[in-house]
XYZ file of C-alpha atoms in Angstrom:
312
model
C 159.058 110.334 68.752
C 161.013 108.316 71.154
C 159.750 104.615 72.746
C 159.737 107.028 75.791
C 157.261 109.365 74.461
C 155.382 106.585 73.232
C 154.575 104.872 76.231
C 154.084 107.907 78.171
C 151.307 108.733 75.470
C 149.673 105.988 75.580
C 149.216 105.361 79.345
C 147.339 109.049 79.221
C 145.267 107.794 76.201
C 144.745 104.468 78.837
C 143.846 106.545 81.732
C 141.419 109.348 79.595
C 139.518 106.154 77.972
C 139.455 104.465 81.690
C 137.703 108.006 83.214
C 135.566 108.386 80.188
C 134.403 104.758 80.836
C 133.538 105.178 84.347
C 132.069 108.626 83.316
C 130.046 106.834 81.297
C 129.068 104.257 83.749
C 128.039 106.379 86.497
C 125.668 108.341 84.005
C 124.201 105.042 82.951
C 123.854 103.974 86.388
C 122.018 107.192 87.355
C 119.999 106.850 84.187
C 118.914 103.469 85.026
C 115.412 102.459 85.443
C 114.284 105.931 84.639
C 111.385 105.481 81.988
C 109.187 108.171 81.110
C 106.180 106.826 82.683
C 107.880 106.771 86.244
C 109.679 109.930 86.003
C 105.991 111.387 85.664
C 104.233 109.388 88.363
C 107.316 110.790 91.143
C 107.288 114.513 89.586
C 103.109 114.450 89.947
C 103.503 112.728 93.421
C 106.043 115.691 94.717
C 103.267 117.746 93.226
C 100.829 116.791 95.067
C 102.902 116.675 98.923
C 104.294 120.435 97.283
C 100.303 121.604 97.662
C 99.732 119.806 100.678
C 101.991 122.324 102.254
C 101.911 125.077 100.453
C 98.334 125.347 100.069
C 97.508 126.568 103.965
C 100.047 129.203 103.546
C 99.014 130.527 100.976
C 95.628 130.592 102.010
C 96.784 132.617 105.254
C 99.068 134.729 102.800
C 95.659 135.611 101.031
C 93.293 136.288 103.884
C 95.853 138.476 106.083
C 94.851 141.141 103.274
C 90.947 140.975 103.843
C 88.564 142.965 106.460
C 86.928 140.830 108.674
C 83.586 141.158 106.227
C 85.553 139.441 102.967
C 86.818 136.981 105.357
C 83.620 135.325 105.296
C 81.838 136.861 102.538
C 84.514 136.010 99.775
C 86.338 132.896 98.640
C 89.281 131.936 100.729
C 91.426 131.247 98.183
C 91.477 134.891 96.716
C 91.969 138.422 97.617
C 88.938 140.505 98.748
C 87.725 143.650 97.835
C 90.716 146.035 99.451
C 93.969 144.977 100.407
C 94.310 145.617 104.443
C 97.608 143.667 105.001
C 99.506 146.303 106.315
C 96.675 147.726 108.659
C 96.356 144.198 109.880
C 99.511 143.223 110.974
C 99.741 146.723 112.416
C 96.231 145.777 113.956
C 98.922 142.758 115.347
C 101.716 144.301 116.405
C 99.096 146.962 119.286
C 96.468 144.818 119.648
C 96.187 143.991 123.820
C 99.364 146.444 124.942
C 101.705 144.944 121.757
C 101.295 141.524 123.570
C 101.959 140.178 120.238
C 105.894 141.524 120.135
C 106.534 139.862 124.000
C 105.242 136.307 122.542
C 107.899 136.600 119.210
C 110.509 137.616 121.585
C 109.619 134.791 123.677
C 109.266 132.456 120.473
C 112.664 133.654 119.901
C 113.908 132.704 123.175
C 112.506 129.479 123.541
C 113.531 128.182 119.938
C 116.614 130.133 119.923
C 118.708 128.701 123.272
C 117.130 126.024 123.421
C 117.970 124.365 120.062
C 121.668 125.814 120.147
C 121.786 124.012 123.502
C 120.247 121.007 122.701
C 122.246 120.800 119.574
C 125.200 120.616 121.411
C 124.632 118.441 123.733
C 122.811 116.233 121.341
C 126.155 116.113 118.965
C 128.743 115.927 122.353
C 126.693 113.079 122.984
C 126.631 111.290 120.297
C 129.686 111.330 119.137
C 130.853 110.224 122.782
C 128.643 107.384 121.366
C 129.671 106.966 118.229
C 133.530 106.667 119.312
C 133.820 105.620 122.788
C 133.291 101.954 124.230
C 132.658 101.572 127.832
C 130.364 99.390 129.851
C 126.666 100.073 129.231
C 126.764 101.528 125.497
C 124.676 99.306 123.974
C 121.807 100.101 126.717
C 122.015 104.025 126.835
C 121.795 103.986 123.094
C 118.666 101.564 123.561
C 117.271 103.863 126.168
C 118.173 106.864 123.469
C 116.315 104.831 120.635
C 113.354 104.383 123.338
C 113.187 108.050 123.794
C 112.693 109.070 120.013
C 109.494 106.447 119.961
C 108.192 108.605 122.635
C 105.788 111.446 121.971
C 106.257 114.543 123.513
C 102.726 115.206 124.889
C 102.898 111.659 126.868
C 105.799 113.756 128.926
C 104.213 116.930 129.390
C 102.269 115.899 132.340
C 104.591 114.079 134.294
C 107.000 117.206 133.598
C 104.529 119.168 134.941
C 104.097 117.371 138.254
C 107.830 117.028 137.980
C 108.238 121.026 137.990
C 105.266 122.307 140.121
C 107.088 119.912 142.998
C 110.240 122.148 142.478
C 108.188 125.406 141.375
C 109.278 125.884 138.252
C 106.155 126.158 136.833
C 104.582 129.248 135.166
C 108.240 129.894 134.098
C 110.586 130.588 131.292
C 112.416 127.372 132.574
C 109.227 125.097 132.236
C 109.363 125.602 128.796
C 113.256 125.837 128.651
C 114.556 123.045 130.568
C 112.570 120.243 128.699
C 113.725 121.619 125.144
C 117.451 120.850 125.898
C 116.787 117.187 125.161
C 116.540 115.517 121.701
C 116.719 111.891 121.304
C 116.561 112.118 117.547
C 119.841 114.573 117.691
C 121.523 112.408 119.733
C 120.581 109.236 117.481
C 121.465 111.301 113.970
C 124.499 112.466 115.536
C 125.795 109.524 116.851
C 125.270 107.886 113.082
C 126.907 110.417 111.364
C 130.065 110.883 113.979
C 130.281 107.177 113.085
C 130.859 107.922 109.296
C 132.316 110.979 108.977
C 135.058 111.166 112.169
C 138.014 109.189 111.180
C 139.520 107.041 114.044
C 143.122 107.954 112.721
C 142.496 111.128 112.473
C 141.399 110.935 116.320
C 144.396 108.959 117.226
C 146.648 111.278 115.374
C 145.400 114.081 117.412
C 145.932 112.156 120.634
C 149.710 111.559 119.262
C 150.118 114.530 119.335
C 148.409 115.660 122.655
C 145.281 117.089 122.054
C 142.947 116.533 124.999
C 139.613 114.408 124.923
C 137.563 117.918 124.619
C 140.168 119.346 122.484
C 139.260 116.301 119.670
C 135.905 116.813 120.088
C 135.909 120.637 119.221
C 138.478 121.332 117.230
C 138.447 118.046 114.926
C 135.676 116.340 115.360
C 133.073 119.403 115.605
C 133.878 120.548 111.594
C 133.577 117.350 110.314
C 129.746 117.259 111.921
C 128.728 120.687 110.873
C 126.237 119.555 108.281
C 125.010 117.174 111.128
C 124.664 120.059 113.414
C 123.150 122.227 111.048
C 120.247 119.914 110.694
C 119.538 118.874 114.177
C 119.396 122.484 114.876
C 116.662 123.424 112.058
C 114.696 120.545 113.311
C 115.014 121.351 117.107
C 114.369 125.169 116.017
C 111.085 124.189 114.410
C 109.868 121.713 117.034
C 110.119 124.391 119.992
C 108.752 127.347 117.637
C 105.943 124.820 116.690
C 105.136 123.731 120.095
C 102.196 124.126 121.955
C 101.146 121.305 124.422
C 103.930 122.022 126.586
C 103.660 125.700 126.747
C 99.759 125.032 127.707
C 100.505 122.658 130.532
C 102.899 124.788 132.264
C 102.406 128.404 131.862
C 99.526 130.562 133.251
C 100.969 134.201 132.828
C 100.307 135.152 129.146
C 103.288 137.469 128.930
C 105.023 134.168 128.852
C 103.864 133.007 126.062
C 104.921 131.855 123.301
C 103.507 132.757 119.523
C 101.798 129.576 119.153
C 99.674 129.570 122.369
C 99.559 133.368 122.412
C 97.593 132.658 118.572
C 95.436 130.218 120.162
C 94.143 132.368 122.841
C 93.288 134.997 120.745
C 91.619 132.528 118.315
C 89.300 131.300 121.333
C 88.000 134.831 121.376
C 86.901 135.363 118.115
C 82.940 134.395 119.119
C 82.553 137.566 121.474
C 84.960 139.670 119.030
C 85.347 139.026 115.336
C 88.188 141.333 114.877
C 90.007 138.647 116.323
C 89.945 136.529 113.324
C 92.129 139.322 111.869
C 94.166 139.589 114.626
C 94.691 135.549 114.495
C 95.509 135.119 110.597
C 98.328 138.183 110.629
C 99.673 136.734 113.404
C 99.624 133.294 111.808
C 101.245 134.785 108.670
C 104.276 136.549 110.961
C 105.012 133.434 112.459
C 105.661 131.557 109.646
C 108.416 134.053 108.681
C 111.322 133.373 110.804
C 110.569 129.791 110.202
C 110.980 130.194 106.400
C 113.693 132.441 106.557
C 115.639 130.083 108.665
C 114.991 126.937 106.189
C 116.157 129.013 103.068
C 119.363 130.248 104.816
C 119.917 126.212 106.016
C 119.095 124.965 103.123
C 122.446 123.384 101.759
C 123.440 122.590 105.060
C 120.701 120.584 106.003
C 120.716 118.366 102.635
C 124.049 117.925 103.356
C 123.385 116.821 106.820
C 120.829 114.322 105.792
C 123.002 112.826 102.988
C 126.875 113.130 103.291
C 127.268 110.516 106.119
C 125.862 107.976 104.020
C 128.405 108.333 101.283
C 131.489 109.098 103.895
C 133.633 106.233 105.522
């Protein structure tokens, strides 16, 4: 073997010993501080939150197959004496005219355009933030901060007076209109445009004369699709979930949507028991489209929460 041959052999011997060390390193790294006794604690801690949230859907899972009888007169945490799922949610699905059906599709609505809007203008926003200076920055992204410390039911009457004035109320835009807004998108977007959109890259585009918009959607807008992904699965569930706002500014109840449309038949149930039925399926069918929706985002939204940390 030639001096050649030599050397070349031994800088990959070098370089395979240098990765196995670092290998090595990183797994000790990850491995540090993980004794048995801690490793339990966390795994029976995640336990314990795991119940706190599966527990109340199970127990609707459970009693959406009981009569109205084995509601009360069994334990809540197990099935009855005959399985009625399917007659109750069809009991759901015609119960006043199929009003049920109207509220989902209004559910759908609601959650739907509004948290594709917001999303967008949350992430357009942001990363206008994130790479643009100009005069005032520092106190729209105070005023931004401000509005993510602000609960939404402190806005829901002042919207309200806001909307009657301009007679919106009672409205598929009452309900619309204020869900376009997300201070926490705009905040999480602007943090991870920060991170994960290269200024070369932006410059490079302008070199070669790509417009302002142009950057935004075609380079910038991949690199923040995990970002996007998750401030759309948590503006998704906030509208679905909401209820104050609906209450304050809708009277018809074919405007609805699933969460108030529940409640009202809930505040029924002491002049009709069968409405207990009629409240659990319901509960149960609203929960789907929210599960469905995490499982499909899954990836996308672990990604979202972590990959601008480790970027830039």
């Amino acid at each position: 073997m030639s001096a050649t041959q030599t050397t070349h052999v031994s800088e990959r011997t070098r370089k395979k010993q240098a990765m196995r060390l670092e290998r090595d390193q990183r797994s000790g790294a990850r491995s540090a501080g993980r004794k048995p006794a801690t490793t339990i604690i966390v795994t029976a801690l995640l336990a314990i939150v795991a119940m706190y949230f599966l527990v109340p859907v199970y127990w609707v899972i459970v009693n959406a197959t009981k009569s109205t009888e084995d509601l009360f007169g069994t334990s809540g945490f197990w099935f009855g004496k005959e399985f009625l799922l399917f007659d109750n949610l069809k009991a759901v699905f015609t119960a006043n005219g199929g009003i049920f059906s109207r509220w989902a599709l209004n559910s759908l609505l609601y959650s739907g355009v509004g948290s594709v809007l917001a999303t967008y203008f949350a992430v357009a926003a942001g990363y206008a933030l994130a790479k643009y200076r100009f005069p005032g920055r520092r106190a729209v992204y105070a005023f931004v901060l401000g509005g993510v410390l602000v609960p939404g039911t402190a806005t829901a009457l002042p919207l309200f007076f806001l909307f009657s004035s301009v007679g919106l109320t009672n409205t598929y835009w009452a309900v619309l209109i204020p869900s376009l807004v997300s201070p926490f998108g705009l905040f999480l977007a602007s943090i991870y445009a920060s991170a994960a959109v290269p200024d070369s890259m932006l410059e490079a585009g302008r070199l070669d004369g790509v417009s302002e918009i142009g950057l935004f959607h075609r380079l910038a807008l991949p690199q923040l699709t995990p970002a996007v992904v998750t401030i759309l699965l948590f503006q998704f569930v906030a509208i679905w979930n909401n209820y104050f706002l609906p209450l304050v500014m809708l009277a018809d109840e074919k405007l609805y949507p699933i969460t108030l449309g529940l409640d009202n038949w809930r505040a029924q149930t002491d002049r009709l028991p069968e409405f207990f039925q009629l409240t659990t399926g319901g509960a149960l069918l609203s929960v789907i489209p929210l599960a469905i929706l995490i499982l499909v985002l899954q990836r996308f939204w672990r990604g979202g929460l972590t990959e601008g940390s480790v970027k830039g």
